[in-house]
Coordinates of N, CA and C and ligand atoms in Angstrom, one line a residue:
X15 N 19.6 -8.0 -12.7 CA 20.6 -7.0 -12.8 C 21.7 -7.1 -11.7
X16 N 22.8 -6.7 -12.0 CA 23.9 -6.7 -11.0 C 23.8 -5.4 -10.2
X17 N 24.0 -5.5 -8.9 CA 23.9 -4.3 -8.1 C 25.3 -3.8 -7.7
X18 N 25.4 -2.5 -7.9 CA 26.7 -1.9 -7.5 C 26.6 -1.1 -6.3
X19 N 27.7 -1.0 -5.5 CA 27.6 -0.2 -4.3 C 27.6 1.3 -4.7
X20 N 26.5 2.0 -4.3 CA 26.4 3.4 -4.8 C 27.4 4.4 -4.3
X21 N 27.8 5.3 -5.1 CA 28.7 6.4 -4.6 C 28.0 7.3 -3.7
X22 N 28.7 7.9 -2.8 CA 28.2 9.0 -2.0 C 28.4 10.2 -2.8
X23 N 27.4 11.1 -3.0 CA 27.5 12.2 -4.0 C 28.3 13.4 -3.5
X24 N 28.9 13.3 -2.4 CA 29.7 14.4 -1.8 C 30.7 13.8 -0.8
X25 N 31.6 14.7 -0.3 CA 32.6 14.3 0.7 C 31.9 14.0 2.0
X26 N 32.6 13.3 2.9 CA 32.1 13.0 4.2 C 31.9 14.3 5.0
X27 N 32.7 15.3 4.7 CA 32.6 16.5 5.5 C 31.6 17.5 4.9
X28 N 31.0 17.2 3.8 CA 30.2 18.2 3.0 C 29.0 18.7 3.8
X29 N 28.5 17.9 4.7 CA 27.2 18.3 5.4 C 27.5 18.9 6.8
X30 N 28.8 19.2 7.1 CA 29.1 19.8 8.4 C 28.5 21.2 8.4
X31 N 28.1 21.8 9.5 CA 28.1 21.2 10.8 C 26.8 20.3 11.1
X32 N 25.8 20.3 10.2 CA 24.6 19.6 10.5 C 24.9 18.1 10.8
X33 N 25.7 17.5 9.9 CA 26.1 16.1 10.1 C 27.6 16.0 10.0
X34 N 28.3 15.5 11.0 CA 29.7 15.5 11.1 C 30.3 14.4 10.2
X35 N 31.6 14.7 9.8 CA 32.2 13.8 8.8 C 32.4 12.4 9.4
X36 N 32.7 12.2 10.7 CA 32.9 10.8 11.2 C 31.6 10.0 11.1
X37 N 30.4 10.7 11.4 CA 29.1 10.0 11.3 C 28.9 9.6 9.9
X38 N 29.2 10.5 8.9 CA 28.9 10.2 7.5 C 29.8 9.0 7.1
X39 N 31.0 9.0 7.5 CA 31.9 8.0 7.0 C 31.5 6.6 7.6
X40 N 31.1 6.5 8.8 CA 30.7 5.3 9.4 C 29.4 4.8 8.8
X41 N 28.5 5.8 8.7 CA 27.1 5.5 8.2 C 27.2 5.0 6.8
X42 N 28.0 5.6 5.9 CA 28.1 5.2 4.5 C 28.9 4.0 4.4
X43 N 30.1 4.0 4.9 CA 31.1 3.0 4.6 C 30.9 1.7 5.4
X44 N 30.2 1.8 6.6 CA 30.0 0.5 7.3 C 28.5 0.1 7.3
X45 N 27.6 1.0 7.7 CA 26.2 0.6 7.8 C 25.7 0.4 6.4
X46 N 25.8 1.4 5.5 CA 25.2 1.2 4.1 C 25.9 0.0 3.4
X47 N 27.2 -0.1 3.6 CA 27.9 -1.2 2.9 C 27.5 -2.5 3.4
X48 N 27.2 -2.6 4.6 CA 26.7 -3.9 5.2 C 25.3 -4.3 4.6
X49 N 24.4 -3.3 4.5 CA 23.1 -3.6 3.9 C 23.3 -4.0 2.5
X50 N 24.2 -3.3 1.8 CA 24.5 -3.7 0.4 C 25.0 -5.1 0.3
X51 N 26.0 -5.4 1.1 CA 26.7 -6.8 1.0 C 25.7 -7.9 1.3
X52 N 24.8 -7.6 2.4 CA 23.9 -8.6 2.8 C 22.7 -8.8 1.7
X53 N 22.4 -7.7 1.1 CA 21.4 -7.7 0.1 C 21.9 -8.5 -1.1
X54 N 23.1 -8.3 -1.5 CA 23.7 -9.0 -2.7 C 23.8 -10.5 -2.3
X55 N 24.2 -10.8 -1.1 CA 24.3 -12.2 -0.7 C 22.9 -12.9 -0.7
X56 N 21.9 -12.2 -0.3 CA 20.5 -12.7 -0.2 C 19.8 -12.9 -1.6
X57 N 20.3 -12.2 -2.6 CA 19.6 -12.2 -3.9 C 20.4 -12.8 -5.0
X58 N 21.8 -12.9 -4.9 CA 22.5 -13.5 -6.0 C 22.2 -14.9 -6.2
X59 N 22.2 -15.3 -7.4 CA 21.9 -16.7 -7.8 C 20.4 -17.1 -7.4
X60 N 19.6 -16.1 -7.3 CA 18.1 -16.3 -7.1 C 17.4 -15.6 -8.3
X61 N 16.1 -15.8 -8.5 CA 15.4 -15.1 -9.5 C 15.3 -13.6 -9.2
X62 N 15.5 -13.2 -8.0 CA 15.5 -11.7 -7.6 C 16.6 -11.0 -8.3
X63 N 17.7 -11.7 -8.6 CA 18.9 -11.0 -9.2 C 18.5 -10.4 -10.6
X64 N 17.4 -10.9 -11.2 CA 17.0 -10.3 -12.5 C 16.0 -9.1 -12.3
X65 N 15.7 -8.8 -11.1 CA 14.7 -7.7 -10.9 C 15.4 -6.4 -10.5
X66 N 14.7 -5.3 -10.7 CA 15.3 -4.0 -10.1 C 15.0 -4.0 -8.6
X67 N 15.8 -3.1 -8.0 CA 15.6 -3.0 -6.5 C 14.1 -2.6 -6.2
X68 N 13.6 -1.7 -7.0 CA 12.2 -1.2 -6.8 C 11.2 -2.4 -6.9
X69 N 11.4 -3.2 -7.9 CA 10.5 -4.4 -8.1 C 10.6 -5.3 -6.9
X70 N 11.8 -5.6 -6.5 CA 12.0 -6.5 -5.3 C 11.3 -5.9 -4.1
X71 N 11.4 -4.6 -3.9 CA 10.8 -4.0 -2.7 C 9.3 -4.1 -2.8
X72 N 8.7 -3.9 -4.0 CA 7.3 -4.0 -4.2 C 6.7 -5.3 -3.8
X73 N 7.6 -6.4 -3.8 CA 7.1 -7.7 -3.3 C 7.8 -8.1 -2.0
X74 N 8.2 -7.1 -1.2 CA 9.0 -7.4 0.0 C 8.4 -8.4 0.9
X75 N 7.0 -8.4 1.1 CA 6.4 -9.3 2.1 C 6.6 -10.7 1.8
X76 N 6.9 -11.1 0.5 CA 7.1 -12.5 0.1 C 8.5 -12.9 0.0
X77 N 9.5 -12.0 0.3 CA 10.9 -12.4 0.1 C 11.7 -12.7 1.3
X78 N 11.1 -12.6 2.5 CA 11.9 -13.0 3.7 C 12.6 -11.8 4.3
X79 N 13.0 -11.9 5.5 CA 13.6 -10.8 6.3 C 14.9 -10.3 5.8
X80 N 15.8 -11.2 5.2 CA 17.1 -10.7 4.8 C 16.9 -9.7 3.6
X81 N 16.0 -10.1 2.7 CA 15.8 -9.2 1.5 C 15.1 -8.0 1.9
X82 N 14.0 -8.1 2.7 CA 13.3 -6.9 3.2 C 14.2 -5.9 3.9
X83 N 14.9 -6.4 4.9 CA 15.7 -5.5 5.7 C 16.9 -4.9 5.0
X84 N 17.6 -5.7 4.2 CA 18.8 -5.2 3.5 C 18.5 -4.5 2.2
X85 N 17.5 -5.0 1.5 CA 17.0 -4.3 0.3 C 16.5 -2.9 0.7
X86 N 15.7 -2.9 1.8 CA 15.2 -1.6 2.3 C 16.4 -0.7 2.7
X87 N 17.3 -1.3 3.4 CA 18.5 -0.5 3.9 C 19.3 0.0 2.7
X88 N 19.4 -0.7 1.6 CA 20.1 -0.2 0.4 C 19.4 0.9 -0.2
X89 N 18.1 0.7 -0.5 CA 17.3 1.8 -1.1 C 17.2 3.0 -0.2
X90 N 16.9 2.8 1.1 CA 16.7 4.0 2.0 C 17.9 4.9 2.1
X91 N 19.1 4.3 2.1 CA 20.3 5.1 2.3 C 20.6 5.8 1.0
X92 N 20.3 5.2 -0.2 CA 20.6 5.9 -1.4 C 19.7 7.2 -1.5
X93 N 18.4 7.0 -1.1 CA 17.5 8.2 -1.1 C 17.9 9.2 0.0
X94 N 18.4 8.7 1.1 CA 18.8 9.6 2.2 C 20.0 10.4 1.7
X95 N 21.1 9.8 1.2 CA 22.2 10.6 0.7 C 21.8 11.6 -0.4
X96 N 20.9 11.2 -1.2 CA 20.4 12.0 -2.3 C 19.3 13.0 -1.9
X97 N 19.0 13.0 -0.6 CA 18.1 14.0 -0.1 C 18.8 15.2 0.6
X98 N 20.2 15.1 0.5 CA 20.9 16.1 1.2 C 22.0 16.7 0.3
X99 N 22.4 18.0 0.6 CA 23.5 18.7 -0.1 C 24.0 19.7 0.8
X100 N 25.1 20.4 0.4 CA 25.7 21.3 1.4 C 25.0 22.7 1.3
X101 N 23.7 22.7 1.4 CA 23.0 24.0 1.6 C 22.6 24.7 0.4
X102 N 21.6 25.6 0.5 CA 21.4 26.6 -0.5 C 20.5 26.1 -1.7
X103 N 19.6 25.2 -1.5 CA 18.7 24.8 -2.6 C 17.2 25.0 -2.1
X104 N 16.4 25.3 -3.1 CA 15.0 25.6 -2.8 C 14.1 24.7 -3.7
X105 N 12.9 24.5 -3.2 CA 11.9 23.7 -4.0 C 11.6 24.4 -5.3
X106 N 11.3 23.7 -6.3 CA 10.8 24.2 -7.6 C 9.4 24.9 -7.4
X107 N 9.0 25.7 -8.4 CA 7.7 26.3 -8.3 C 6.6 25.2 -8.2
X108 N 6.8 24.1 -9.0 CA 5.7 23.1 -9.0 C 5.7 22.4 -7.6
X109 N 6.8 22.1 -7.1 CA 6.8 21.4 -5.7 C 6.3 22.4 -4.7
X110 N 6.7 23.7 -4.8 CA 6.2 24.7 -3.8 C 4.7 24.8 -3.8
X111 N 4.1 24.8 -5.0 CA 2.7 24.9 -5.2 C 2.0 23.7 -4.5
X112 N 2.6 22.5 -4.8 CA 2.0 21.2 -4.2 C 2.1 21.2 -2.7
X113 N 3.2 21.7 -2.2 CA 3.4 21.7 -0.7 C 2.4 22.7 -0.1
X114 N 2.2 23.9 -0.7 CA 1.3 24.8 -0.2 C -0.2 24.3 -0.3
X115 N -0.5 23.6 -1.3 CA -1.8 23.1 -1.5 C -2.1 22.0 -0.4
X116 N -1.1 21.2 -0.1 CA -1.3 20.1 0.8 C -1.1 20.4 2.2
X117 N -0.1 21.2 2.5 CA 0.3 21.4 3.9 C 0.0 22.9 4.4
X118 N -0.2 23.8 3.4 CA -0.3 25.2 3.8 C 1.0 26.0 3.6
X119 N 2.1 25.4 4.0 CA 3.4 26.0 3.8 C 4.5 25.0 3.9
X120 N 5.7 25.4 3.5 CA 6.9 24.5 3.6 C 7.2 24.3 5.1
X121 N 7.0 25.3 5.9 CA 7.3 25.2 7.3 C 6.3 24.2 8.0
X122 N 5.0 24.2 7.5 CA 4.1 23.2 8.1 C 4.4 21.8 7.7
X123 N 4.9 21.6 6.4 CA 5.3 20.3 6.0 C 6.5 19.9 6.9
X124 N 7.5 20.8 7.1 CA 8.6 20.4 7.9 C 8.2 20.0 9.3
X125 N 7.3 20.7 9.9 CA 6.8 20.4 11.2 C 6.2 19.0 11.2
X126 N 5.4 18.7 10.2 CA 4.7 17.4 10.2 C 5.7 16.3 10.0
X127 N 6.7 16.5 9.1 CA 7.7 15.4 8.9 C 8.6 15.3 10.1
X128 N 8.9 16.4 10.8 CA 9.7 16.4 12.0 C 9.0 15.5 13.1
X129 N 7.7 15.8 13.2 CA 6.9 15.0 14.1 C 6.9 13.5 13.8
X130 N 6.8 13.2 12.5 CA 6.8 11.8 12.1 C 8.1 11.2 12.5
X131 N 9.2 11.9 12.4 CA 10.5 11.4 12.8 C 10.7 11.2 14.3
X132 N 10.1 12.2 15.0 CA 10.3 12.2 16.5 C 9.4 11.1 17.1
X133 N 8.3 10.8 16.5 CA 7.3 9.9 17.1 C 7.6 8.4 16.6
X134 N 8.5 8.3 15.6 CA 8.8 6.9 15.2 C 9.6 6.3 16.3
X135 N 9.0 5.3 17.0 CA 9.6 4.7 18.2 C 10.8 3.8 17.7
X136 N 11.9 3.9 18.4 CA 13.0 3.0 18.0 C 13.7 3.5 16.7
X137 N 13.9 2.6 15.8 CA 14.6 3.0 14.5 C 13.7 3.0 13.3
X138 N 14.0 3.9 12.4 CA 13.1 3.9 11.2 C 13.4 5.2 10.4
X139 N 12.5 5.5 9.5 CA 12.6 6.6 8.6 C 11.3 7.4 8.6
X140 N 11.4 8.7 8.4 CA 10.3 9.6 8.0 C 10.4 9.9 6.5
X141 N 9.2 10.1 5.9 CA 9.2 10.2 4.4 C 8.2 11.3 4.0
X142 N 8.6 12.0 2.9 CA 7.6 12.7 2.1 C 7.4 11.8 0.9
X143 N 6.1 11.5 0.7 CA 5.7 10.4 -0.3 C 4.7 11.0 -1.3
X144 N 4.8 10.5 -2.5 CA 3.7 10.8 -3.5 C 2.8 9.6 -3.6
X145 N 1.5 9.8 -3.2 CA 0.5 8.7 -3.3 C -0.5 9.2 -4.3
X146 N -0.6 8.5 -5.4 CA -1.5 8.9 -6.5 C -1.4 10.4 -6.8
X147 N -0.2 10.9 -6.9 CA 0.0 12.3 -7.2 C -0.1 13.3 -6.1
X148 N -0.5 12.8 -4.9 CA -0.7 13.7 -3.7 C 0.4 13.5 -2.7
X149 N 0.9 14.6 -2.2 CA 2.0 14.6 -1.2 C 1.5 14.2 0.2
X150 N 2.2 13.2 0.8 CA 1.8 12.7 2.1 C 3.0 12.5 3.0
X151 N 2.9 12.7 4.3 CA 4.0 12.4 5.2 C 3.7 11.1 5.9
X152 N 4.7 10.3 6.0 CA 4.5 9.0 6.8 C 5.9 8.6 7.4
X153 N 5.9 7.5 8.2 CA 7.1 7.0 8.6 C 7.0 5.5 8.6
X154 N 8.2 4.8 8.7 CA 8.2 3.3 8.6 C 9.2 2.9 9.7
X155 N 9.0 1.7 10.2 CA 10.0 1.1 11.2 C 11.1 0.5 10.5
X156 N 12.2 0.3 11.2 CA 13.4 -0.5 10.8 C 13.9 0.0 9.4
X157 N 14.1 -0.9 8.4 CA 14.5 -0.4 7.1 C 13.3 -0.6 6.1
X158 N 12.1 -0.6 6.6 CA 10.9 -0.6 5.6 C 10.8 0.7 4.9
X159 N 10.1 0.8 3.8 CA 9.8 2.0 3.1 C 8.5 2.0 2.4
X160 N 8.0 3.1 1.9 CA 6.7 3.1 1.3 C 6.6 2.4 -0.1
X161 N 7.7 1.9 -0.6 CA 7.6 1.1 -1.9 C 7.2 -0.3 -1.6
X162 N 7.3 -0.7 -0.3 CA 7.0 -2.1 0.1 C 5.5 -2.3 0.2
X163 N 5.1 -3.5 -0.3 CA 3.7 -3.9 -0.2 C 3.2 -4.1 1.2
X164 N 4.1 -4.2 2.2 CA 3.7 -4.3 3.6 C 3.7 -2.9 4.3
X165 N 4.0 -1.8 3.6 CA 4.0 -0.5 4.2 C 2.5 0.0 4.5
X166 N 2.4 0.6 5.6 CA 1.1 1.2 6.0 C 0.6 2.2 4.9
X167 N 1.5 3.1 4.5 CA 1.2 4.1 3.5 C 2.1 3.7 2.3
X168 N 1.5 3.4 1.2 CA 2.4 3.0 0.0 C 2.4 4.1 -1.0
X169 N 3.5 4.3 -1.6 CA 3.7 5.4 -2.6 C 5.1 5.5 -3.0
X170 N 5.5 6.6 -3.6 CA 6.8 6.9 -4.1 C 7.5 7.9 -3.2
X171 N 8.5 7.5 -2.4 CA 9.2 8.4 -1.5 C 10.1 9.4 -2.3
X172 N 9.9 10.7 -2.0 CA 10.8 11.7 -2.7 C 11.7 12.4 -1.7
X173 N 11.6 12.2 -0.4 CA 12.5 12.8 0.6 C 12.5 11.8 1.8
X174 N 13.7 11.4 2.2 CA 13.8 10.4 3.3 C 14.7 10.9 4.4
X175 N 14.2 10.8 5.6 CA 15.0 11.1 6.8 C 15.3 9.9 7.7
X176 N 16.5 9.6 7.8 CA 17.0 8.4 8.7 C 17.0 8.9 10.1
X177 N 16.1 8.2 10.9 CA 16.1 8.5 12.4 C 16.7 7.4 13.2
X178 N 17.4 6.5 12.6 CA 18.2 5.5 13.4 C 19.3 6.3 14.2
X179 N 19.6 5.8 15.4 CA 20.6 6.5 16.2 C 21.9 6.5 15.5
X180 N 22.2 5.6 14.6 CA 23.5 5.6 14.0 C 23.7 6.8 13.0
X181 N 22.6 7.5 12.7 CA 22.6 8.6 11.8 C 23.0 9.9 12.6
X182 N 22.9 9.9 13.9 CA 23.2 11.1 14.7 C 23.8 11.0 16.0
X183 N 24.0 9.8 16.5 CA 24.4 9.6 17.9 C 25.8 10.2 18.3
X184 N 26.8 10.1 17.4 CA 28.1 10.6 17.7 C 28.1 12.1 18.1
X185 N 27.3 12.9 17.3 CA 27.2 14.3 17.5 C 26.1 14.8 18.4
X186 N 25.0 14.1 18.3 CA 23.8 14.6 19.1 C 23.4 13.7 20.2
X187 N 24.1 12.5 20.4 CA 23.7 11.5 21.4 C 22.2 11.2 21.3
X188 N 21.5 11.4 22.4 CA 20.0 11.0 22.4 C 19.1 12.1 21.8
X189 N 19.7 13.2 21.4 CA 18.9 14.4 21.1 C 18.4 14.4 19.6
X190 N 17.5 13.5 19.3 CA 17.0 13.4 18.0 C 16.3 14.7 17.5
X191 N 15.7 15.4 18.3 CA 15.1 16.7 17.9 C 16.2 17.7 17.3
X192 N 17.3 17.7 18.0 CA 18.4 18.6 17.5 C 18.9 18.2 16.1
X193 N 19.1 16.9 16.0 CA 19.5 16.3 14.7 C 18.6 16.7 13.6
X194 N 17.3 16.5 13.8 CA 16.3 16.7 12.7 C 16.3 18.2 12.4
X195 N 16.3 19.1 13.4 CA 16.3 20.5 13.2 C 17.5 20.9 12.3
X196 N 18.7 20.4 12.6 CA 19.9 20.7 11.8 C 19.8 20.0 10.4
X197 N 19.1 18.9 10.3 CA 19.0 18.2 9.0 C 18.3 19.0 8.0
X198 N 17.3 19.8 8.4 CA 16.6 20.6 7.5 C 17.5 21.6 6.7
X199 N 18.6 22.0 7.4 CA 19.5 22.9 6.8 C 20.2 22.3 5.6
X200 N 20.3 21.0 5.5 CA 21.1 20.4 4.4 C 20.2 19.6 3.4
X201 N 18.8 19.8 3.6 CA 17.9 19.1 2.6 C 18.1 19.7 1.2
X202 N 18.3 18.8 0.2 CA 18.5 19.1 -1.2 C 17.1 19.3 -1.8
X203 N 16.5 20.5 -1.7 CA 15.2 20.7 -2.3 C 15.1 20.6 -3.8
X204 N 16.3 20.9 -4.4 CA 16.3 20.7 -5.9 C 16.2 19.2 -6.3
X205 N 16.8 18.4 -5.5 CA 16.7 16.9 -5.8 C 15.3 16.4 -5.5
X206 N 14.7 16.9 -4.4 CA 13.4 16.5 -4.1 C 12.4 17.0 -5.2
X207 N 12.6 18.2 -5.7 CA 11.8 18.7 -6.8 C 11.9 17.9 -8.1
X208 N 13.1 17.4 -8.3 CA 13.3 16.6 -9.5 C 12.6 15.3 -9.4
X209 N 12.6 14.7 -8.2 CA 11.9 13.4 -8.0 C 10.4 13.7 -8.0
X210 N 9.9 14.8 -7.5 CA 8.5 15.2 -7.6 C 8.0 15.2 -9.0
X211 N 8.8 15.8 -9.9 CA 8.4 16.0 -11.3 C 8.6 14.8 -12.2
X212 N 9.4 13.8 -11.7 CA 9.7 12.6 -12.5 C 8.5 11.7 -12.7
Ligands
LIG516 MN1 21.1 4.7 8.4

């Protein structure tokens, strides 16, 4: 398949004040675009060009660093953009029930995922993942993700938090805890619910 550079589903300023417009513009238009361009360069005119991104990631350990890092970077940022909106969305009844069954409450889930993001040394992502129908929190280094055959916890990510410094440094500098706290205000629970039910 041919890969297209994905649209950002809102304006750069849509997530203010949690995430400032300049950070969004640089993150989307430079960082994400670079992962996309490098991924296309690494896969075009190879047998991988006929696979879906998800299929490629499932075999990440065998494709080399350029495909793993840039394919991961492409997927991870699409999920990250589509994990956020400009406020005011709630989990579906089905997702709420699953969260309460697994974590006790939405607040407890948020605490666990915040901790996963804070304890991820260096750069990476924290995830809410479905593993055999069960919700789990995990994190991955660099641009790895739970779709990869080399991930410690493998499953389907339904919510992704970017904790690379490029996601927050302009506004929050080294204060990753402040960024994550503000990030929860823009999480698109309706989109997470749709992925949960899919
Ligand atoms: Mn990023």
